[in-house]
PDB file of C-alpha atoms in Angstrom:
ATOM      1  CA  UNK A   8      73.591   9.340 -36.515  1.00 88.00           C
ATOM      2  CA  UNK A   9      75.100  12.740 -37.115  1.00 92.00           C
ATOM      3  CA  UNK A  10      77.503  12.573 -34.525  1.00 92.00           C
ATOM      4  CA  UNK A  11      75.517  15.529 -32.238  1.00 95.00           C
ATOM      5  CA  UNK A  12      75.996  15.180 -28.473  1.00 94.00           C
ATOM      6  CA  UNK A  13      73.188  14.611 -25.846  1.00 94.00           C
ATOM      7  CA  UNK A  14      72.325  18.486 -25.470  1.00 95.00           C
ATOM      8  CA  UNK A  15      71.908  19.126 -29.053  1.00 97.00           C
ATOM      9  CA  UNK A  16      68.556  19.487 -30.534  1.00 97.00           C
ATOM     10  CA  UNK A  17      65.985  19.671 -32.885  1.00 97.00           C
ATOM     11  CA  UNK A  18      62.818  20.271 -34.914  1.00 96.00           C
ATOM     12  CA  UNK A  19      61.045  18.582 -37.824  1.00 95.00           C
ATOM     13  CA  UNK A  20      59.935  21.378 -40.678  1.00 95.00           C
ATOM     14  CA  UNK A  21      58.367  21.160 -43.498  1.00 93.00           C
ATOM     15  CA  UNK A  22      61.282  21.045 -45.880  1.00 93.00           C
ATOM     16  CA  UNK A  23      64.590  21.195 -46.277  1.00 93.00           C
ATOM     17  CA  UNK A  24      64.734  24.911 -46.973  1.00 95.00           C
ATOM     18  CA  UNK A  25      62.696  25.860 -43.655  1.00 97.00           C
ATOM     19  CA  UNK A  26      65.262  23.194 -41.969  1.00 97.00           C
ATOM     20  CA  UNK A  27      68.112  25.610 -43.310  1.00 98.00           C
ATOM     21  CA  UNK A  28      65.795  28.865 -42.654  1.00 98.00           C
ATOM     22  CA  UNK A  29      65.316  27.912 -38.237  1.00 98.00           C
ATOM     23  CA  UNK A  30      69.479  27.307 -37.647  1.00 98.00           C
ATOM     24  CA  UNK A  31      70.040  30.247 -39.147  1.00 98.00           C
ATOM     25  CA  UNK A  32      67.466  32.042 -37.028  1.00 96.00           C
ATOM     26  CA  UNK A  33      68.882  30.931 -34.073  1.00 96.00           C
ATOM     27  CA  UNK A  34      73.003  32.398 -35.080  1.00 97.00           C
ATOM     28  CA  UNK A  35      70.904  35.490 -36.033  1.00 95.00           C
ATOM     29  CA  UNK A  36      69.878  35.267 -32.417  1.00 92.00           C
ATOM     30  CA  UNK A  37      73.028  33.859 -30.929  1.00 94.00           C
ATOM     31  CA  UNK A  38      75.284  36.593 -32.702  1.00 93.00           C
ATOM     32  CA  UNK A  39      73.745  39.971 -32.805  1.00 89.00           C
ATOM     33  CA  UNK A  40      75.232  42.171 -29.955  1.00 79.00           C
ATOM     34  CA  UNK A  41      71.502  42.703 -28.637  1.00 78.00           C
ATOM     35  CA  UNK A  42      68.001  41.318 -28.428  1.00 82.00           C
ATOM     36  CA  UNK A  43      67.258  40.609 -31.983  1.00 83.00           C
ATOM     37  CA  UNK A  44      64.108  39.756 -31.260  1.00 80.00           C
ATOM     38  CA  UNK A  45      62.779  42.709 -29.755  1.00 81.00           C
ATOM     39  CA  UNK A  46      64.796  45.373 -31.309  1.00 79.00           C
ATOM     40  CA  UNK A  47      65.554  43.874 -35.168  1.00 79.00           C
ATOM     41  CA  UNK A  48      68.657  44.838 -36.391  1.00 78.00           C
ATOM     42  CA  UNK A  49      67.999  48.340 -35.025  1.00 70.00           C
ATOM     43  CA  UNK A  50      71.651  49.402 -32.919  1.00 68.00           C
ATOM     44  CA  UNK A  51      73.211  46.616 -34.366  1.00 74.00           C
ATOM     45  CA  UNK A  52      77.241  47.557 -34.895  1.00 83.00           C
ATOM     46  CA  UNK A  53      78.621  46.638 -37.823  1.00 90.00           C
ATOM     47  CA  UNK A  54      76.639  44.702 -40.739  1.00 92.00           C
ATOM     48  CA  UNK A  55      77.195  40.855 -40.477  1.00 95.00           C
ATOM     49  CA  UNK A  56      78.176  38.717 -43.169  1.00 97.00           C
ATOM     50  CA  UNK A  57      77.548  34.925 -44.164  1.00 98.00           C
ATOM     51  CA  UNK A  58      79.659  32.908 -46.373  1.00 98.00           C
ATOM     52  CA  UNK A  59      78.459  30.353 -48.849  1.00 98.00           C
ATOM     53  CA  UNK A  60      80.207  28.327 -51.995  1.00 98.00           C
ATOM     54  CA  UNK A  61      78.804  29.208 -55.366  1.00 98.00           C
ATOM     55  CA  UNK A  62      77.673  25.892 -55.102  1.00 97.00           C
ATOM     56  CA  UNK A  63      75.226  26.197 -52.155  1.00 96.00           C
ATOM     57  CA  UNK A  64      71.661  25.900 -52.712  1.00 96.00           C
ATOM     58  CA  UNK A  65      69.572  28.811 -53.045  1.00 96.00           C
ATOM     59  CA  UNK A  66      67.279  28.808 -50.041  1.00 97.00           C
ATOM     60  CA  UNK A  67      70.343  29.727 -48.402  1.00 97.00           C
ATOM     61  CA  UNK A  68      70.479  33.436 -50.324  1.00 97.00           C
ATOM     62  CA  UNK A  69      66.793  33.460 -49.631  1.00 98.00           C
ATOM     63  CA  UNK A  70      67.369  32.678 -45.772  1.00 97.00           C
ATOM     64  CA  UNK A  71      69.766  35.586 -45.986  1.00 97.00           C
ATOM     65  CA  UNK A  72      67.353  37.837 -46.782  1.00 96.00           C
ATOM     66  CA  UNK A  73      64.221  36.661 -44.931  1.00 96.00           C
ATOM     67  CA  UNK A  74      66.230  37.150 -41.687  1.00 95.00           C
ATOM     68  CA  UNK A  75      67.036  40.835 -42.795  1.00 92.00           C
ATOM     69  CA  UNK A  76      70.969  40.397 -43.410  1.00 94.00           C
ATOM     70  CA  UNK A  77      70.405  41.532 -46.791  1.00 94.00           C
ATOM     71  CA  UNK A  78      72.311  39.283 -49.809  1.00 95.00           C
ATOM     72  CA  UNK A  79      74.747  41.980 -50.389  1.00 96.00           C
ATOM     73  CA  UNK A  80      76.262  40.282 -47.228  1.00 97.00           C
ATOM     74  CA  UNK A  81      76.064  37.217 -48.647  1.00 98.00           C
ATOM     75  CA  UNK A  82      79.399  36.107 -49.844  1.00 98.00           C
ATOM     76  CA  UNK A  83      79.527  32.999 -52.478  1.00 98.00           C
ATOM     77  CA  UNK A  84      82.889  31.641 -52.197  1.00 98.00           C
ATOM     78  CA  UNK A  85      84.182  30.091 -55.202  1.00 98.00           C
ATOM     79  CA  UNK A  86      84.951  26.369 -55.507  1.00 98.00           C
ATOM     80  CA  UNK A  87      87.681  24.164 -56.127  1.00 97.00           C
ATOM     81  CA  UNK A  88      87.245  21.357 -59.201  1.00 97.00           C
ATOM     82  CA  UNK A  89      85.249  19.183 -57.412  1.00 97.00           C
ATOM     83  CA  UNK A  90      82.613  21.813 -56.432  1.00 98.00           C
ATOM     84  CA  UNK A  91      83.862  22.039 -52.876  1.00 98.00           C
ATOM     85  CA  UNK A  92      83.985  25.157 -51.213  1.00 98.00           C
ATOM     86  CA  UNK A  93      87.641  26.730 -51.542  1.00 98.00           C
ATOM     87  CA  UNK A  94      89.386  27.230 -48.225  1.00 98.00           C
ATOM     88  CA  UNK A  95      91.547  29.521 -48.743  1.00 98.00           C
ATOM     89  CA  UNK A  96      89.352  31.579 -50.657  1.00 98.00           C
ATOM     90  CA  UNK A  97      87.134  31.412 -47.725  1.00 98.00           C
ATOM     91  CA  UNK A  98      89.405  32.827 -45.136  1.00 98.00           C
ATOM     92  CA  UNK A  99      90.474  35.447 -47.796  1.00 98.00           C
ATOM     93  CA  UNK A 100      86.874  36.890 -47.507  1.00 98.00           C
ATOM     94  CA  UNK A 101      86.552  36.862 -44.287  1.00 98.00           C
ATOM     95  CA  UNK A 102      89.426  38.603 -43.615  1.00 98.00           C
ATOM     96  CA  UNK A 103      88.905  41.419 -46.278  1.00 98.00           C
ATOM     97  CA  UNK A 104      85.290  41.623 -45.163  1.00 98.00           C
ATOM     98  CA  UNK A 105      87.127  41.706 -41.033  1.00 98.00           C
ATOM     99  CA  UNK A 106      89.407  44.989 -42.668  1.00 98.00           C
ATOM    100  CA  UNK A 107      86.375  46.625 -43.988  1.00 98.00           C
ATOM    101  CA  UNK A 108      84.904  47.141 -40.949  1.00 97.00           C
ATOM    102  CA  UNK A 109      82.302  44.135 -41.442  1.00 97.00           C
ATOM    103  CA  UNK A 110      81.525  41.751 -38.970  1.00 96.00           C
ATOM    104  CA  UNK A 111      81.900  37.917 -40.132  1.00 98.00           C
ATOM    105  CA  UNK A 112      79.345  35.771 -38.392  1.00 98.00           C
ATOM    106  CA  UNK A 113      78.537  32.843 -40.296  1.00 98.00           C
ATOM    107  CA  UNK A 114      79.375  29.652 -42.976  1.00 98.00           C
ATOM    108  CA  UNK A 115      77.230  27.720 -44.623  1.00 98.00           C
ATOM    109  CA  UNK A 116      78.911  24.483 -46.401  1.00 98.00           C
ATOM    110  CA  UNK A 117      77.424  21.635 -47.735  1.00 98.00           C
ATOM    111  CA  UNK A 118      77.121  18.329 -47.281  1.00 97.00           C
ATOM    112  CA  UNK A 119      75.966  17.689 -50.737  1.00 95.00           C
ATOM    113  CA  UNK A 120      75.269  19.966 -53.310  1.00 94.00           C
ATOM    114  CA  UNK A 121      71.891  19.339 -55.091  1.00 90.00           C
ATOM    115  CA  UNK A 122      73.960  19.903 -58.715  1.00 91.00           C
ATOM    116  CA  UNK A 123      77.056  17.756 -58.186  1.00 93.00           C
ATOM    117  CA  UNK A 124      76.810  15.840 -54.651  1.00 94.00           C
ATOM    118  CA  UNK A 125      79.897  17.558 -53.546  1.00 96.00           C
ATOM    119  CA  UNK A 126      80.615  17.908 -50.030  1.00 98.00           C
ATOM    120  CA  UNK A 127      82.575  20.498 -48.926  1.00 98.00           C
ATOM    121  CA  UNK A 128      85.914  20.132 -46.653  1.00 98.00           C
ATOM    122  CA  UNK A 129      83.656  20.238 -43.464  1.00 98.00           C
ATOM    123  CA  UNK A 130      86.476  19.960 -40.861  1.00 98.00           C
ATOM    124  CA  UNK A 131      88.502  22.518 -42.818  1.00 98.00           C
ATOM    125  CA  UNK A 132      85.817  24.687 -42.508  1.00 98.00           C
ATOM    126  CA  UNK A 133      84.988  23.928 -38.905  1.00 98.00           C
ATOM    127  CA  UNK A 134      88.634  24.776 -38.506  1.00 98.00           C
ATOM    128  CA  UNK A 135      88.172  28.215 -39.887  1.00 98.00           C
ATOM    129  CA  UNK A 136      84.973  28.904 -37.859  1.00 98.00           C
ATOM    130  CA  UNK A 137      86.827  27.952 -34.818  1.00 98.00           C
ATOM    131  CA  UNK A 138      89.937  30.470 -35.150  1.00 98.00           C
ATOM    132  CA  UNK A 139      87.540  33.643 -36.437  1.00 98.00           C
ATOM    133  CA  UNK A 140      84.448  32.576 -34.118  1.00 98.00           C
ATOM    134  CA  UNK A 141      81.811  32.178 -36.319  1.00 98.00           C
ATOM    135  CA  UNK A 142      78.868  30.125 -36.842  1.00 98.00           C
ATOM    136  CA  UNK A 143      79.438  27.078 -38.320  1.00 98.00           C
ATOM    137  CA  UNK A 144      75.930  25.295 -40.339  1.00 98.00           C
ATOM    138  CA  UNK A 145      75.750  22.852 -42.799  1.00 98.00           C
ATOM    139  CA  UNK A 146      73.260  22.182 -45.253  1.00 98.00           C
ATOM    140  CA  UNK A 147      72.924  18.265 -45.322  1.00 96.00           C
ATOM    141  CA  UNK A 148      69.307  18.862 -46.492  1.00 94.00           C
ATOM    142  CA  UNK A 149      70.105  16.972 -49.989  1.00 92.00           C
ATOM    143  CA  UNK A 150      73.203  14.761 -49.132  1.00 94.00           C
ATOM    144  CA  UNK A 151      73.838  14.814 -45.161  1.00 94.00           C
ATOM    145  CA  UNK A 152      72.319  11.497 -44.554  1.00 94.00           C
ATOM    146  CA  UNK A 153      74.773   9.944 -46.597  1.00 94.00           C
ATOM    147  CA  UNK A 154      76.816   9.756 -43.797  1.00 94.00           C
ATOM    148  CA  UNK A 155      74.700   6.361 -43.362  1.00 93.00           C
ATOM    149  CA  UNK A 156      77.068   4.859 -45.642  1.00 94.00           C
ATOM    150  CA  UNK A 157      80.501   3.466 -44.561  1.00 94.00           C
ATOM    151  CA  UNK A 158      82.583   4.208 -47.660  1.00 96.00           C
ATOM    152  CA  UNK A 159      81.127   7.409 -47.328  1.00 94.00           C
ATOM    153  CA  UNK A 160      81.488   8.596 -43.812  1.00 94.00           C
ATOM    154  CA  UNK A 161      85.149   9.792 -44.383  1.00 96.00           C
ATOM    155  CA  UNK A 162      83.934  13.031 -46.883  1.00 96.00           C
ATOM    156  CA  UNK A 163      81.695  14.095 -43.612  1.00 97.00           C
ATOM    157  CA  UNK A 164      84.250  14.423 -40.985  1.00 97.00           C
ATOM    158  CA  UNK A 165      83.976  17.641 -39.256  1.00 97.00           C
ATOM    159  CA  UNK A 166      79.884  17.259 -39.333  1.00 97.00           C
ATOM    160  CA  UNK A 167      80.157  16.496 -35.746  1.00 96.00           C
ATOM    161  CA  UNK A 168      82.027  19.798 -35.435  1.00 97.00           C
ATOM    162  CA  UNK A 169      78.750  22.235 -36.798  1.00 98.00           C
ATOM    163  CA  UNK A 170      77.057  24.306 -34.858  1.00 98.00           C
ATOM    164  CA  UNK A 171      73.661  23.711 -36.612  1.00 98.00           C
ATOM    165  CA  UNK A 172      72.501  21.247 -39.017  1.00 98.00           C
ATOM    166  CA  UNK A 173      69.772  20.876 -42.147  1.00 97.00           C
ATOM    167  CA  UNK A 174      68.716  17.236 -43.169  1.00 96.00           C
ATOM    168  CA  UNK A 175      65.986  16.307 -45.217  1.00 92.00           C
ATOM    169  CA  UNK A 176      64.318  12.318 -44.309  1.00 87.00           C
ATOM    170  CA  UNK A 177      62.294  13.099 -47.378  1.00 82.00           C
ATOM    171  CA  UNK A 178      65.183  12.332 -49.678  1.00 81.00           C
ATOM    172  CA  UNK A 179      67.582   9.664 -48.496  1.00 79.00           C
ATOM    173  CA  UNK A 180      65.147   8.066 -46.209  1.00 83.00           C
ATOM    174  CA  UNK A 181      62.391   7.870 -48.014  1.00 82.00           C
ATOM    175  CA  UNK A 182      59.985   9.522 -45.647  1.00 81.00           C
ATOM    176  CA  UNK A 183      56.609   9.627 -47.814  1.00 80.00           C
ATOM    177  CA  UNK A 184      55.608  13.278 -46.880  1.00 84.00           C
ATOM    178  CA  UNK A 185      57.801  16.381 -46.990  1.00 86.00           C
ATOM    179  CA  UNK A 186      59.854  16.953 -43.913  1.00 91.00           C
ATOM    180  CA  UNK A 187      63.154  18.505 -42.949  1.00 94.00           C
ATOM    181  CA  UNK A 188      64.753  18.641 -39.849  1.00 95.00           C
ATOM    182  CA  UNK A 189      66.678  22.032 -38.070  1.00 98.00           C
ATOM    183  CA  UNK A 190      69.622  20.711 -35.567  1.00 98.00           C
ATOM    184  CA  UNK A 191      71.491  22.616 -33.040  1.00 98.00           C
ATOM    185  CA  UNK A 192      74.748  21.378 -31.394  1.00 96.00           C
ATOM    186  CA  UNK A 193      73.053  22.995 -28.187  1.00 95.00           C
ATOM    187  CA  UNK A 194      69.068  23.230 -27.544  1.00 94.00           C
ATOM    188  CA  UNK A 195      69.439  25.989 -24.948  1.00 92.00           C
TER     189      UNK A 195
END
């Protein structure tokens, strides 16, 4: 459904903010120059920064923090006037943050914003994660399912393209209980 090859894989959560919480534990894991795990963020080189639209929801700040980044590496990129994360402004940041010494690792788009359904220009963005590098999630939790829909399936290309992925079958598919569910592009 989400366009993920064979090897990806996943986990169902309790929620659409743990489903955002576990991918982003795993590029913690995936791009800290050591053993995260084992040694925290202890000898880590430069401090690591994620970028996020104003828009984003805000278990994505509180991610941030939980896995020790710190929000003051947390950069909210502003929007264009549909609410869509601005390109340009994104690869502006990164490369100021790149000539301060800071070490880009990470976006976070969305795939529909809980305030105004807005997807941001996902292969844009997976454009821009390919030529710095980093990370790429997105946070379907609220609107990634609607992907289901034919007249809307052209606003999600570049999906396919994320490294890790947040849906929620609570929402759109009516699942009766809470439940999210954490993709990776690649289990291993």
């Amino acid at each position: 459904i989400m366009g993920y090859p064979q090897e990806a894989g996943g986990i169902l959560t309790s929620g659409g903010s743990v489903a955002n919480l576990i991918p982003l534990a795993v590029m913690r894991h995936v791009k800290t120059e050591h053993d995260v795990r084992a040694q925290g963020f202890n000898g880590q080189g430069a401090p690591m920064t994620i970028y996020t639209s104003t828009q984003g929801h805000s278990c994505i700040e509180k991610a941030v923090e939980l896995l020790g980044f710190g929000h003051g590496y947390l950069r909210k990129i502003a929007t264009d006037d549909n609410y869509r994360m601005n390109v340009d402004a994104l690869r502006a940041s990164i490369q100021a943050d790149v000539a301060a010494g800071l070490r880009p690792v990470c976006v976070v788009a969305s795939a529909g914003t809980v305030n105004s359904g807005a997807i941001d220009p996902l292969d844009a963005i997976a454009d821009v994660c390919a030529e710095y590098g980093l990370w790429f999630h997105i946070d379907g939790a609220y609107g990634g399912l609607g992907i289901l829909a034919e007249q809307a399936q052209s606003h999600y290309a570049g999906l396919e393209r994320a490294d890790s992925l947040a849906i929620d079958p609570h929402k759109w598919l009516y699942v009766p209980i809470e439940c999210g569910c954490a993709l990776v592009r690649d289990a291993q």
